[in-house]
XYZ file of C-alpha atoms in Angstrom:
149
model
C 20.580 -7.495 4.401
C 22.344 -6.752 1.152
C 24.846 -3.894 1.408
C 23.128 -0.526 1.190
C 19.620 -1.920 1.419
C 17.207 -2.593 4.251
C 13.874 -4.336 4.343
C 12.128 -1.039 5.079
C 12.979 1.986 3.034
C 12.121 5.630 2.851
C 11.968 7.490 -0.424
C 13.163 11.069 -0.477
C 12.439 13.284 -3.455
C 14.772 16.200 -4.067
C 14.548 19.038 -6.585
C 16.866 17.127 -8.931
C 15.581 13.613 -9.485
C 17.917 10.706 -10.145
C 17.532 8.996 -13.501
C 17.655 5.532 -11.969
C 15.763 4.181 -9.013
C 17.502 1.378 -7.115
C 15.062 -0.898 -5.293
C 15.280 -4.231 -3.497
C 14.167 -7.453 -5.079
C 10.445 -8.182 -4.480
C 9.481 -4.513 -3.993
C 5.975 -3.926 -5.297
C 4.828 -0.776 -7.017
C 2.389 -0.144 -4.154
C 5.177 -0.314 -1.552
C 7.157 2.264 -3.513
C 4.105 4.498 -4.009
C 3.285 4.311 -0.284
C 6.880 5.227 0.610
C 6.663 8.319 -1.616
C 3.676 9.675 0.254
C 0.506 11.499 -0.707
C 2.201 14.481 -2.400
C 3.002 12.499 -5.536
C 1.064 10.889 -8.355
C 2.931 7.810 -9.576
C 2.548 5.739 -12.742
C 4.587 2.568 -13.240
C 5.122 1.206 -16.758
C 6.701 -1.890 -18.228
C 7.423 -1.855 -21.948
C 5.307 1.300 -22.259
C 2.190 -0.159 -20.624
C 0.879 0.799 -17.199
C 1.126 -1.960 -14.591
C -0.997 -2.577 -11.513
C 0.125 -1.532 -8.045
C 0.599 -5.152 -6.950
C 3.205 -5.713 -9.680
C 6.760 -6.413 -8.520
C 9.213 -3.769 -9.725
C 11.724 -5.073 -12.282
C 14.901 -3.682 -13.809
C 13.971 -1.562 -16.809
C 10.502 -0.479 -15.654
C 9.782 3.236 -15.824
C 8.230 5.243 -13.017
C 6.614 8.578 -13.792
C 6.381 10.790 -10.702
C 4.395 14.029 -10.603
C 4.582 16.333 -7.591
C 0.962 17.301 -6.894
C 1.999 20.684 -5.486
C 4.717 21.911 -7.869
C 3.745 19.747 -10.864
C 7.397 18.806 -11.251
C 7.660 15.661 -13.373
C 10.351 12.996 -13.192
C 10.807 9.737 -15.029
C 13.023 7.151 -13.374
C 14.157 3.749 -14.561
C 13.997 0.971 -11.988
C 17.174 -0.920 -11.126
C 16.947 -4.090 -9.056
C 20.588 -4.896 -8.404
C 21.271 -8.417 -9.639
C 18.159 -8.524 -11.865
C 19.972 -8.372 -15.197
C 17.170 -9.925 -17.251
C 14.410 -7.599 -16.025
C 12.079 -10.157 -14.462
C 12.285 -8.639 -10.961
C 13.889 -11.709 -9.406
C 17.581 -12.269 -8.683
C 18.153 -15.903 -9.528
C 20.422 -18.389 -11.280
C 19.395 -17.058 -14.710
C 20.797 -13.643 -13.783
C 24.007 -15.167 -12.449
C 24.527 -17.189 -15.621
C 23.961 -14.126 -17.772
C 26.442 -12.142 -15.683
C 28.981 -14.958 -16.101
C 28.523 -14.781 -19.867
C 29.023 -11.013 -19.857
C 32.079 -11.371 -17.590
C 33.503 -13.996 -19.983
C 33.077 -11.569 -22.892
C 30.129 -13.231 -24.627
C 27.953 -10.909 -26.612
C 24.196 -11.005 -26.268
C 22.377 -12.201 -29.375
C 20.898 -9.227 -31.200
C 17.367 -10.592 -30.796
C 17.718 -11.114 -27.025
C 16.989 -7.954 -25.045
C 17.048 -9.814 -21.728
C 20.733 -9.225 -21.102
C 23.209 -6.671 -22.312
C 26.680 -5.430 -21.499
C 25.445 -1.856 -21.323
C 22.503 0.238 -20.329
C 20.225 -0.321 -17.373
C 20.826 -4.085 -17.283
C 24.569 -3.509 -16.919
C 23.827 -1.094 -14.077
C 21.788 -3.874 -12.419
C 24.710 -6.280 -12.798
C 27.314 -3.891 -11.412
C 26.642 -4.808 -7.804
C 29.432 -2.690 -6.306
C 29.088 0.315 -8.656
C 32.634 0.176 -10.016
C 31.519 0.466 -13.668
C 32.474 -3.089 -14.612
C 31.104 -6.607 -14.353
C 33.638 -8.774 -12.552
C 33.944 -11.629 -10.058
C 32.960 -9.338 -7.180
C 29.597 -8.738 -8.847
C 29.121 -12.453 -9.505
C 29.847 -13.277 -5.867
C 27.392 -10.649 -4.635
C 24.644 -12.089 -6.862
C 25.511 -15.556 -5.606
C 25.130 -14.325 -2.021
C 21.670 -12.945 -2.808
C 20.594 -16.203 -4.439
C 21.880 -18.229 -1.474
C 20.353 -15.775 1.052
C 23.733 -15.291 2.699
C 23.818 -12.405 5.146
C 27.601 -12.098 5.605
């Protein structure tokens, strides 16, 4: 298991929603919706369009949650730690992009798939220390190699 994550998860909704929603790689929208329970109506969107429940959650997707009892509304942005290009998979492409960011390369202005800031930077900051460094690269490498220690 990756630090802080388990294969099974429970979603708890509080009065104050978080703005980001960290999920494990390969989590489907339906698994997340099921974990929330029957008291919530959930809509998942990618690039502004609704996705099906069998879609794998990716960094940058938005989840609209409505409490069916209180009608409280929350919008959360999905973060899959290590998924810095927003395809929902942590792979060599993500590691290479993190290496470029760590080396100080700037993303081309026409390439939204990786950035040094925003939600994709949050996905790359594997240890939540507000920077992309070798520790983050090693953690992504461990995920790719399926290392458990």
